[in-house]
Amino acid sequence: MKVEDKVALCAIKQHAESHIQLDTSLCEKCPTKICIRACPAHLYTLEQNEVKVDHSGCLECGTCLVVCILGAVSWNYPQGGFGIRYRHG
Amino acid sequence: MGDEEILDVIVVGAGPAGLACAGEAAGAGLQVIVLERGDVAGGKNLSGGRLYLEPVKDLCADLLKDAPFERPVVSETVCLCDERSSLSFRLDQPTGNSVTVLRARLDKHLANRATAKGAMVLPQQRADELVMPAGRVTGVKVGPEVLKARVVVAADGVLSFLAQQAGLRPARETHTYAVGFKEIIQLDAAVIEDRFNLPKGQGAARLYMGAVTGGLPGGGFIYTNRDSLSVGLVVQLGAVRKWRSESHLFDLLEEFKQRSDIAPLLAGGQTAEYGAHLIPEGGFGALPSPGIPGLLLAGDAAGFVLNTGPVLRGMDLALTSGVLAGRSIVAGLKARQPETCLQIYRQALKQSFIMKQMRAHKKAPIVLSSDRLYRRLPEQMVNWATDFFRVGPKGSHPRMRQAFKGLRRSLGFRGLQDLWRLMRM
Ligand SMILES: Cc1cc2nc3c(=O)[nH]c(=O)nc-3n(C[C@H](O)[C@H](O)[C@H](O)COP(=O)(O)OP(=O)(O)OC[C@H]3O[C@@H](n4cnc5c(N)ncnc54)[C@H](O)[C@@H]3O)c2cc1C
């Protein structure tokens, strides 16, 4: 099963504004770009050599915030009432 | 809530820590509100998981009464894995000392109990920041609104932005966190009991160590719920940061599910949910101070998680620290000395199993971050067992004595040292 299909099973109420911001000038210099391989929801991708993040499937775990070596990720929880809602947990 | 009103207690976070604290304080007659950013209590929360009952059965008897537990764990298995095979140790007992839980259900129950005791649980409210003039916390901001309280409790979980703002967790050190990600796979109760060889209504826990995490420190788990399985992996983020691999972390979970010793357990099941959550695994050495004037930390926000390999505990520590925080606030406020709450709490923690156990297991984070435990050791144990059970083409199989000698040889000095460290941990 693809991870995109797994994320699609989750109940997520999307906020139009992203709660994840990247300082891509730092990402450019990042030797590992570990966020791409670490994010459990596969939100990070490399497009034309630039790291991109799509907040819409975010599980709000904070992995990217904690593994980023360069402090390029600014991250806050989505506004109250938005984001993931686990039905099982 | 009028502008000038000062509440007794604001609790941020409706997880086990926050709700236990709120129930305790409200039950003693204090005015308590709980702010929760999710739609409902439990909507943001995820564990493996199982709750160890013994530490909390007296302290939280009221809170846990009629709680919606999934299954009591009567069957414990630890599996050492190489790429294809696994060697298991299994214990089956008539009764267990932990119960499997699903957080959406459990936390909702805890919220109902806290409400019944008089706490007000407000969902869809994200506490944005602490109000702390002159180094003392006097309230929180929710959007443009300022809510004031005599004491604020940060029970806002592993990432605790509030503890960070208070200066209690200035840098988030990668090696003190692990990430867990898991699926809920639905299966009939009877099928679960059949496959895991369980009496009706009873449950199993299976923990996997070795190749399942691609050599990263961590492990895999399967917990049986009433009519679903929790199937997932936990890996230490410090190692992930240095991970040399073409794979993504989420690939490891798919590979785990497809192993020939796991797939039959899951066959025919429907994945109903996928989730991920961090775990504070820094242990005793990484504990922040449990508060500053006007602010107490409880649960994950305070770093209260014990991981000793086969046992991972956070929920019983969260519940306990929540109750202790609640009691300390009651004692301080009833004596009209709110500034003493932190000192009372610190003392209560020190005397509780939380600090005693965290201290007793303080070496665990270091021992458990050794690569060899996940690469070499499981493989060597599996190899040994393979030889032990094998009858060769010349019709021979090893004598018991030879087999154990072989094990010692293959483990070598390093392997024995690993085992020794594990045992002394
Ligand atoms: C994969 C995995 C497996 C685990 N397995 C086990 C296990 O088997 N046994 C065990 O005992 N423990 C286990 N744990 C650990 C356990 O889940 C945690 O220790 C426990 O949930 C901590 O409870 P808490 O109340 O401190 O925090 P949480 O349960 O995280 O609750 C924090 C709450 O605060 C809310 N919040 C956060 N910020 C704000 C804000 N600014 N404003 C308003 N609300 C906010 C969140 O939405 C959440 O509801 C596991 C954890 C994981 C991730």
Coordinates of C-alpha atoms and ligand atoms in Angstrom, one line a residue:
Chain A
M1 CA 0.0 0.0 0.0
K2 CA 1.4 3.4 -1.0
V3 CA 1.9 5.9 1.8
E4 CA -0.2 8.5 -0.1
D5 CA -3.1 6.1 0.0
K6 CA -2.6 5.6 3.7
V7 CA -2.6 9.3 4.4
A8 CA -5.8 9.6 2.2
L9 CA -7.5 7.4 4.8
C10 CA -7.0 10.0 7.5
A11 CA -9.6 12.6 8.5
I12 CA -7.8 16.0 8.0
K13 CA -9.5 19.3 8.0
Q14 CA -7.3 21.5 5.9
H15 CA -6.4 25.1 6.7
A16 CA -5.7 27.1 3.6
E17 CA -2.6 28.6 5.2
S18 CA 0.3 26.2 5.6
H19 CA 1.6 25.6 9.1
I20 CA 5.0 24.6 7.7
Q21 CA 7.4 27.1 6.3
L22 CA 10.8 26.3 4.7
D23 CA 13.8 28.5 4.4
T24 CA 14.8 27.0 1.1
S25 CA 18.0 29.1 1.0
L26 CA 19.2 26.8 3.8
C27 CA 17.8 23.7 2.2
E28 CA 20.0 24.4 -0.9
K29 CA 23.1 23.9 1.2
C30 CA 21.8 20.8 3.1
P31 CA 23.9 17.8 2.3
T32 CA 21.3 15.2 3.4
K33 CA 17.9 16.6 2.8
I34 CA 16.8 14.1 5.4
C35 CA 13.3 15.6 5.7
I36 CA 12.4 14.0 2.4
R37 CA 13.2 10.5 3.7
A38 CA 12.1 11.0 7.3
C39 CA 8.7 12.5 7.0
P40 CA 6.2 9.6 7.6
A41 CA 3.6 11.2 5.4
H42 CA 5.9 11.9 2.4
L43 CA 5.1 15.6 2.4
Y44 CA 8.7 16.6 1.4
T45 CA 9.9 16.2 -2.2
L46 CA 12.6 17.4 -4.4
E47 CA 11.4 19.4 -7.4
Q48 CA 14.1 20.8 -9.8
N49 CA 16.6 20.6 -7.0
E50 CA 14.4 22.5 -4.6
V51 CA 12.9 21.0 -1.5
K52 CA 9.1 21.4 -1.5
V53 CA 6.6 20.7 1.3
D54 CA 2.9 20.1 0.9
H55 CA 1.2 20.7 4.3
S56 CA -2.1 19.1 3.2
G57 CA -1.4 15.6 4.5
C58 CA 0.5 16.5 7.6
L59 CA 0.1 14.1 10.6
E60 CA 1.5 16.8 12.9
C61 CA 4.2 14.6 14.3
G62 CA 7.0 17.2 14.2
T63 CA 9.6 14.8 12.7
C64 CA 10.8 17.4 10.2
L65 CA 11.2 20.0 12.8
V66 CA 13.3 17.8 15.0
V67 CA 15.5 16.1 12.3
C68 CA 16.3 19.3 10.3
I69 CA 20.0 19.9 10.9
L70 CA 19.9 23.5 9.7
G71 CA 16.8 24.9 11.3
A72 CA 15.2 25.5 8.0
V73 CA 11.8 24.3 9.1
S74 CA 9.4 26.7 10.9
W75 CA 6.5 24.7 12.2
N76 CA 3.6 25.3 14.4
Y77 CA 0.4 23.3 15.1
P78 CA -2.4 24.2 12.7
Q79 CA -5.0 26.6 14.2
G80 CA -7.4 25.1 16.8
G81 CA -9.9 22.8 15.2
F82 CA -7.8 22.2 12.0
G83 CA -5.6 19.4 10.8
I84 CA -5.6 15.7 11.6
R85 CA -8.3 14.1 13.6
Y86 CA -7.5 10.5 14.6
R87 CA -10.6 8.3 14.9
H88 CA -8.6 5.4 16.5
G89 CA -5.1 6.7 17.6
Chain B
M1 CA -14.9 34.5 30.6
G2 CA -14.7 38.2 31.6
D3 CA -11.5 40.1 31.0
E4 CA -10.7 40.5 34.6
E5 CA -11.5 37.0 35.7
I6 CA -8.6 35.0 37.1
L7 CA -9.1 31.3 36.9
D8 CA -7.5 28.9 39.4
V9 CA -6.0 26.6 36.7
I10 CA -5.5 26.6 33.0
V11 CA -4.4 23.2 31.6
V12 CA -3.1 23.1 28.1
G13 CA -3.7 19.8 26.4
A14 CA -6.4 17.2 26.8
G15 CA -4.2 14.1 26.8
P16 CA -3.8 11.8 29.8
A17 CA -1.5 14.2 31.7
G18 CA -3.8 17.2 31.3
L19 CA -7.0 15.4 31.9
A20 CA -5.7 13.7 35.1
C21 CA -4.5 17.0 36.4
A22 CA -7.8 18.8 35.5
G23 CA -9.9 16.0 37.2
E24 CA -7.8 16.1 40.3
A25 CA -7.9 19.9 40.7
A26 CA -11.5 20.3 39.7
G27 CA -12.5 17.5 42.1
A28 CA -11.0 19.5 44.9
G29 CA -13.2 22.4 44.1
L30 CA -10.8 24.5 42.0
Q31 CA -12.0 26.3 38.8
V32 CA -10.3 24.6 36.0
I33 CA -10.3 24.9 32.2
V34 CA -8.6 22.6 29.7
L35 CA -7.6 24.0 26.3
E36 CA -7.3 21.4 23.6
R37 CA -6.3 22.3 20.0
G38 CA -8.1 19.3 18.5
D39 CA -11.8 19.0 17.6
V40 CA -12.2 16.6 20.6
A41 CA -10.0 15.2 23.4
G42 CA -7.9 12.4 21.9
G43 CA -8.3 13.6 18.3
K44 CA -4.6 14.5 18.0
N45 CA -3.3 11.7 20.0
L46 CA -1.7 8.4 19.2
S47 CA 0.3 5.7 21.1
G48 CA 1.4 2.2 20.4
G49 CA 0.0 1.2 22.6
R50 CA -0.7 -0.3 25.9
L51 CA -1.3 1.2 29.3
Y52 CA 0.4 -0.4 32.3
L53 CA -2.3 -0.5 34.9
E54 CA -0.5 -1.3 38.2
P55 CA 1.2 2.1 38.6
V56 CA -2.1 3.9 38.2
K57 CA -4.8 1.6 39.4
D58 CA -5.1 3.3 42.8
L59 CA -4.1 6.8 41.9
C60 CA -6.4 7.0 39.0
A61 CA -9.1 4.5 40.1
D62 CA -11.9 7.0 39.6
L63 CA -10.6 8.3 36.2
L64 CA -10.1 4.9 34.8
K65 CA -13.4 3.4 36.1
D66 CA -15.2 1.8 33.1
A67 CA -12.5 3.0 30.7
P68 CA -12.8 1.7 27.2
F69 CA -9.8 -0.6 27.2
E70 CA -9.3 -2.8 24.2
R71 CA -7.8 -6.1 25.5
P72 CA -5.8 -7.2 28.6
V73 CA -2.3 -8.3 27.4
V74 CA -1.9 -11.9 28.4
S75 CA 0.6 -12.9 25.7
E76 CA 4.0 -11.2 25.4
T77 CA 6.4 -11.9 22.6
V78 CA 9.8 -10.4 21.8
C79 CA 11.1 -11.3 18.3
L80 CA 14.7 -10.9 17.2
C81 CA 14.7 -10.5 13.4
D82 CA 17.2 -10.7 10.6
E83 CA 16.1 -10.0 7.0
R84 CA 14.0 -13.1 6.7
S85 CA 13.7 -15.0 9.9
S86 CA 12.9 -14.3 13.5
L87 CA 13.6 -15.9 16.8
S88 CA 10.9 -15.3 19.5
F89 CA 10.6 -15.5 23.2
R90 CA 7.0 -15.8 24.3
L91 CA 5.2 -15.6 27.6
D92 CA 1.6 -16.6 28.0
Q93 CA -0.1 -15.9 31.3
P94 CA -3.6 -16.3 32.7
T95 CA -3.8 -12.5 33.4
G96 CA -1.9 -9.5 32.2
N97 CA -0.7 -6.3 33.7
S98 CA -1.3 -4.0 30.8
V99 CA -4.2 -3.3 28.5
T100 CA -4.2 -2.2 24.9
V101 CA -5.8 1.1 24.2
L102 CA -6.9 3.3 21.3
R103 CA -6.4 7.0 22.2
A104 CA -9.4 8.5 20.5
R105 CA -11.6 6.3 22.8
L106 CA -9.5 6.5 26.0
D107 CA -8.9 10.2 25.9
K108 CA -12.6 10.9 25.3
H109 CA -13.4 8.8 28.4
L110 CA -10.8 10.7 30.5
A111 CA -12.3 14.0 29.3
N112 CA -15.8 12.9 30.3
R113 CA -14.5 12.0 33.8
A114 CA -12.7 15.3 34.2
T115 CA -15.8 17.1 33.1
A116 CA -17.9 15.2 35.6
K117 CA -15.6 16.4 38.3
G118 CA -16.2 20.0 37.3
A119 CA -13.4 20.8 34.8
M120 CA -14.4 22.6 31.6
V121 CA -12.8 21.0 28.5
L122 CA -12.7 23.5 25.6
P123 CA -11.8 21.9 22.2
Q124 CA -10.6 23.8 19.1
Q125 CA -8.6 26.1 21.3
R126 CA -4.9 26.3 20.6
A127 CA -2.9 28.0 23.3
D128 CA -0.5 30.2 21.3
E129 CA 1.8 31.4 23.9
L130 CA 2.3 32.0 27.6
V131 CA 1.7 35.3 29.2
M132 CA 4.8 35.8 31.4
P133 CA 5.5 39.3 32.6
A134 CA 8.7 39.4 34.7
G135 CA 9.4 35.7 34.4
R136 CA 6.2 34.5 36.0
V137 CA 3.5 32.8 34.1
T138 CA 0.1 34.4 34.6
G139 CA -1.9 33.0 31.8
V140 CA -2.0 32.0 28.1
K141 CA -3.0 33.7 24.9
V142 CA -5.5 32.0 22.6
G143 CA -5.6 34.1 19.4
P144 CA -6.2 37.7 20.5
E145 CA -7.7 36.6 23.8
V146 CA -5.7 36.5 27.1
L147 CA -6.8 34.0 29.7
K148 CA -5.4 34.4 33.2
A149 CA -4.9 31.8 35.9
R150 CA -3.1 31.4 39.2
V151 CA -1.3 28.3 37.7
V152 CA -0.9 27.1 34.1
V153 CA -0.1 23.5 33.4
A154 CA 1.6 22.6 30.2
A155 CA 0.4 19.2 29.3
D156 CA 0.8 19.9 25.6
G157 CA 2.8 16.8 24.7
V158 CA 6.1 15.9 23.3
L159 CA 6.8 19.0 21.3
S160 CA 5.6 21.3 24.1
F161 CA 5.9 24.7 22.5
L162 CA 5.0 26.2 25.9
A163 CA 7.9 24.6 27.7
Q164 CA 10.1 25.8 25.0
Q165 CA 8.8 29.4 25.3
A166 CA 9.4 29.1 29.1
G167 CA 13.0 28.4 28.4
L168 CA 12.8 24.8 29.7
R169 CA 13.6 23.2 26.4
P170 CA 15.7 25.7 24.5
A171 CA 17.0 23.4 21.8
R172 CA 15.2 20.3 20.6
E173 CA 18.0 17.8 20.5
T174 CA 17.4 15.2 17.8
H175 CA 18.8 12.3 19.7
T176 CA 16.3 12.7 22.5
Y177 CA 13.3 11.9 20.3
A178 CA 12.0 8.9 18.5
V179 CA 9.2 8.8 15.9
G180 CA 6.5 6.2 15.9
F181 CA 4.3 5.6 12.9
K182 CA 1.6 3.0 12.7
E183 CA -1.5 1.6 11.0
I184 CA -4.8 0.5 12.4
I185 CA -5.7 -2.7 10.6
Q186 CA -9.2 -4.0 11.1
L187 CA -9.9 -7.6 11.6
D188 CA -12.7 -9.6 13.2
A189 CA -12.2 -10.3 17.0
A190 CA -12.5 -14.0 16.4
V191 CA -9.8 -13.9 13.7
I192 CA -7.5 -12.0 16.0
E193 CA -8.0 -14.5 18.8
D194 CA -7.4 -17.4 16.4
R195 CA -4.2 -16.0 14.9
F196 CA -2.6 -14.9 18.1
N197 CA -3.8 -18.0 20.0
L198 CA -5.8 -16.0 22.6
P199 CA -8.6 -16.7 24.9
K200 CA -11.8 -14.7 24.0
G201 CA -11.4 -11.0 24.8
Q202 CA -7.7 -11.3 25.7
G203 CA -4.8 -9.6 24.0
A204 CA -1.3 -9.9 22.7
A205 CA 1.8 -7.7 22.4
R206 CA 4.5 -8.5 19.9
L207 CA 7.7 -6.5 19.8
Y208 CA 10.3 -6.9 17.0
M209 CA 13.9 -6.0 17.1
G210 CA 16.5 -6.1 14.4
A211 CA 16.3 -5.9 10.6
V212 CA 12.7 -4.5 10.8
T213 CA 14.0 -1.0 11.4
G214 CA 16.7 -1.2 8.7
G215 CA 19.4 -1.2 11.3
L216 CA 18.1 2.0 13.0
P217 CA 17.8 1.9 16.8
G218 CA 14.1 1.2 17.5
G219 CA 11.7 -1.7 16.9
G220 CA 8.4 -2.9 15.5
F221 CA 5.2 -3.7 17.3
I222 CA 1.9 -5.4 16.9
Y223 CA -0.8 -4.9 19.6
T224 CA -4.2 -6.5 19.4
N225 CA -7.2 -4.3 19.9
R226 CA -10.8 -5.5 20.2
D227 CA -11.3 -5.7 16.4
S228 CA -8.2 -4.2 15.0
L229 CA -4.4 -4.5 15.2
S230 CA -2.0 -1.6 15.9
V231 CA 1.0 -2.3 13.6
G232 CA 3.9 0.1 13.6
L233 CA 7.6 1.0 14.0
V234 CA 9.5 3.3 16.3
V235 CA 12.9 4.7 15.4
Q236 CA 15.3 7.1 17.1
L237 CA 15.6 10.4 15.3
G238 CA 19.2 10.9 16.2
A239 CA 20.0 7.8 14.0
V240 CA 17.5 8.8 11.3
R241 CA 19.4 12.0 10.8
K242 CA 22.5 10.0 9.9
W243 CA 20.7 7.3 8.1
R244 CA 22.4 6.2 4.9
S245 CA 19.8 4.6 2.8
E246 CA 17.8 5.2 -0.4
S247 CA 14.6 4.3 1.4
H248 CA 12.0 6.4 3.1
L249 CA 11.1 5.7 6.7
F250 CA 7.6 4.8 5.7
D251 CA 8.9 2.1 3.3
L252 CA 10.2 0.3 6.4
L253 CA 6.6 -0.2 7.7
E254 CA 5.4 -1.6 4.3
E255 CA 8.4 -4.0 4.4
F256 CA 7.6 -5.0 8.0
K257 CA 4.0 -5.8 7.0
Q258 CA 5.2 -7.9 4.1
R259 CA 7.6 -10.1 6.1
S260 CA 6.7 -13.8 5.8
D261 CA 6.5 -14.1 9.6
I262 CA 4.1 -11.1 9.8
A263 CA 2.0 -11.0 6.7
P264 CA -0.1 -14.0 7.7
L265 CA -1.1 -12.2 10.9
L266 CA -2.5 -9.3 9.0
A267 CA -4.0 -11.1 6.0
G268 CA -7.4 -9.9 4.9
G269 CA -7.2 -7.0 7.3
Q270 CA -8.3 -3.5 6.1
T271 CA -6.1 -0.5 6.9
A272 CA -8.4 2.0 8.6
E273 CA -6.0 4.7 9.7
Y274 CA -2.4 5.8 9.5
G275 CA -0.7 8.0 12.0
A276 CA 2.7 9.3 13.3
H277 CA 3.8 10.9 16.6
L278 CA 7.0 11.7 18.4
I279 CA 8.2 10.2 21.7
P280 CA 10.5 11.9 24.1
E281 CA 13.2 9.3 24.7
G282 CA 16.0 11.3 26.2
G283 CA 15.4 9.7 29.6
F284 CA 16.6 11.0 33.0
G285 CA 19.5 12.9 31.6
A286 CA 17.3 15.0 29.3
L287 CA 14.6 16.0 31.8
P288 CA 13.9 19.6 32.0
S289 CA 13.0 21.3 35.2
P290 CA 9.3 20.6 35.8
G291 CA 8.2 24.2 35.7
I292 CA 8.9 27.9 36.4
P293 CA 6.9 30.1 38.7
G294 CA 3.3 29.9 37.6
L295 CA 3.9 27.0 35.2
L296 CA 4.0 23.2 35.8
L297 CA 4.9 20.6 33.1
A298 CA 3.3 17.2 33.1
G299 CA 3.5 14.1 30.9
D300 CA 5.4 14.1 27.6
A301 CA 5.9 17.9 27.9
A302 CA 8.1 17.2 31.0
G303 CA 9.9 14.3 29.2
F304 CA 8.3 11.6 31.3
V305 CA 8.7 8.5 29.1
L306 CA 10.6 5.3 29.9
N307 CA 11.9 3.2 27.1
T308 CA 13.9 0.1 28.2
G309 CA 13.6 -1.9 25.0
P310 CA 10.8 -4.3 25.6
V311 CA 8.9 -1.9 27.8
L312 CA 7.8 1.6 26.6
R313 CA 5.8 3.6 29.0
G314 CA 4.5 7.1 28.8
M315 CA 0.8 7.0 29.5
D316 CA 1.1 5.8 33.1
L317 CA 3.7 8.4 33.8
A318 CA 1.5 11.1 32.1
L319 CA -1.5 10.1 34.3
T320 CA 0.6 10.0 37.4
S321 CA 2.4 13.3 36.8
G322 CA -1.0 14.9 36.0
V323 CA -2.5 13.8 39.3
L324 CA 0.6 14.9 41.2
A325 CA 0.5 18.3 39.4
G326 CA -3.2 18.6 40.3
R327 CA -2.6 17.8 43.9
S328 CA 0.3 20.2 44.2
I329 CA -1.8 23.0 42.8
V330 CA -4.6 22.2 45.2
A331 CA -2.2 22.2 48.2
G332 CA -0.6 25.5 47.1
L333 CA -3.8 27.4 46.3
K334 CA -5.6 26.1 49.4
A335 CA -2.8 27.5 51.5
R336 CA -3.1 30.8 49.5
Q337 CA 0.5 30.4 48.4
P338 CA 0.5 29.7 44.7
E339 CA 4.2 30.3 44.5
T340 CA 4.8 27.1 46.4
C341 CA 3.0 24.8 43.9
L342 CA 6.2 24.2 41.9
Q343 CA 8.2 23.2 44.9
I344 CA 5.4 20.9 46.2
Y345 CA 5.2 19.3 42.7
R346 CA 9.0 18.8 42.4
Q347 CA 8.9 17.1 45.8
A348 CA 6.0 14.9 44.9
L349 CA 7.7 13.9 41.7
K350 CA 10.9 13.0 43.5
Q351 CA 9.0 10.7 45.9
S352 CA 6.9 9.1 43.1
F353 CA 7.9 6.1 40.9
I354 CA 8.4 8.5 38.0
M355 CA 11.7 10.0 39.2
K356 CA 12.8 6.8 40.9
Q357 CA 12.3 4.8 37.7
M358 CA 13.6 7.4 35.4
R359 CA 16.8 7.5 37.5
A360 CA 17.0 3.7 37.7
H361 CA 16.8 3.4 33.9
K362 CA 19.0 6.4 33.2
K363 CA 21.5 4.4 31.1
A364 CA 18.8 2.9 28.8
P365 CA 18.9 5.7 26.2
I366 CA 22.6 5.3 25.7
V367 CA 22.6 1.5 25.7
L368 CA 19.7 1.4 23.4
S369 CA 21.2 3.7 20.8
S370 CA 24.0 1.2 20.0
D371 CA 23.7 0.1 16.4
R372 CA 25.0 -3.3 17.0
L373 CA 21.9 -4.2 19.1
Y374 CA 19.8 -3.8 16.0
R375 CA 22.2 -5.1 13.3
R376 CA 24.6 -7.7 14.6
L377 CA 22.9 -9.2 17.7
P378 CA 19.5 -10.2 16.3
E379 CA 21.2 -11.7 13.3
Q380 CA 23.7 -13.7 15.4
M381 CA 20.9 -15.1 17.6
V382 CA 18.8 -16.0 14.5
N383 CA 21.9 -17.7 12.9
W384 CA 22.5 -19.7 16.1
A385 CA 18.9 -20.8 16.3
T386 CA 18.9 -21.8 12.7
D387 CA 21.9 -24.1 13.2
F388 CA 20.4 -25.4 16.4
F389 CA 17.2 -26.6 14.6
R390 CA 19.0 -27.8 11.5
V391 CA 19.6 -31.3 10.4
G392 CA 22.3 -31.3 7.7
P393 CA 22.7 -33.3 4.5
K394 CA 25.2 -35.6 6.2
G395 CA 22.6 -36.5 8.8
S396 CA 24.1 -34.5 11.6
H397 CA 22.8 -31.9 14.0
P398 CA 24.7 -30.1 16.7
R399 CA 24.8 -31.3 20.3
M400 CA 23.5 -28.8 22.8
R401 CA 26.9 -28.1 24.1
Q402 CA 28.4 -27.4 20.6
A403 CA 25.4 -25.1 19.8
F404 CA 26.0 -22.9 22.8
K405 CA 29.7 -22.8 22.2
G406 CA 28.9 -21.8 18.6
L407 CA 26.7 -19.0 19.9
R408 CA 29.4 -17.7 22.2
R409 CA 31.9 -17.8 19.3
S410 CA 29.6 -16.0 16.9
L411 CA 28.6 -13.3 19.4
G412 CA 32.3 -12.7 20.1
F413 CA 33.6 -10.3 22.7
R414 CA 31.5 -7.4 21.4
G415 CA 28.3 -9.4 21.3
L416 CA 28.8 -10.6 24.8
Q417 CA 29.5 -7.1 25.9
D418 CA 26.3 -5.9 24.3
L419 CA 24.4 -8.6 26.2
W420 CA 26.1 -7.7 29.4
R421 CA 25.3 -4.0 29.0
L422 CA 21.6 -4.9 28.2
M423 CA 21.4 -6.9 31.4
R424 CA 23.0 -4.2 33.5
M425 CA 21.0 -1.4 32.0
Ligands
LIG1 C1 4.1 5.2 18.5 C2 4.0 5.4 20.0 C3 3.8 4.3 20.8 C4 3.7 4.5 22.2 N1 3.4 3.4 22.9 C5 3.2 3.6 24.3 C6 2.8 2.4 25.0 O1 2.6 1.3 24.5 N2 2.5 2.6 26.4 C7 2.6 3.9 26.9 O2 2.4 4.0 28.1 N3 3.0 5.0 26.2 C8 3.3 4.8 24.9 N4 3.6 5.9 24.1 C9 3.8 7.2 24.8 C10 2.5 7.9 25.2 O3 1.6 7.9 24.0 C11 2.7 9.3 25.7 O4 3.7 9.3 26.7 C12 1.4 9.9 26.3 O5 0.5 10.0 25.3 C13 1.7 11.3 26.9 O6 0.5 11.9 27.3 P1 0.4 13.4 27.5 O7 -0.9 13.7 28.0 O8 1.6 14.0 28.1 O9 0.5 14.0 26.0 P2 -0.4 13.8 24.7 O10 -1.2 12.6 24.8 O11 0.5 14.0 23.5 O12 -1.4 15.0 24.8 C14 -1.1 16.4 24.6 C15 -2.3 17.1 24.2 O13 -2.0 18.5 24.1 C16 -2.6 19.1 23.0 N5 -1.9 20.3 22.6 C17 -0.6 20.4 22.3 N6 -0.3 21.7 22.1 C18 -1.4 22.4 22.4 C19 -1.7 23.8 22.4 N7 -0.7 24.7 22.1 N8 -2.9 24.2 22.7 C20 -3.9 23.3 23.0 N9 -3.7 22.0 23.0 C21 -2.4 21.6 22.7 C22 -2.6 18.0 21.9 O14 -3.5 18.2 20.9 C23 -2.9 16.7 22.8 O15 -4.2 16.5 22.9 C24 3.7 5.8 22.8 C25 3.9 6.9 21.9 C26 4.0 6.7 20.5 C27 4.1 7.9 19.7

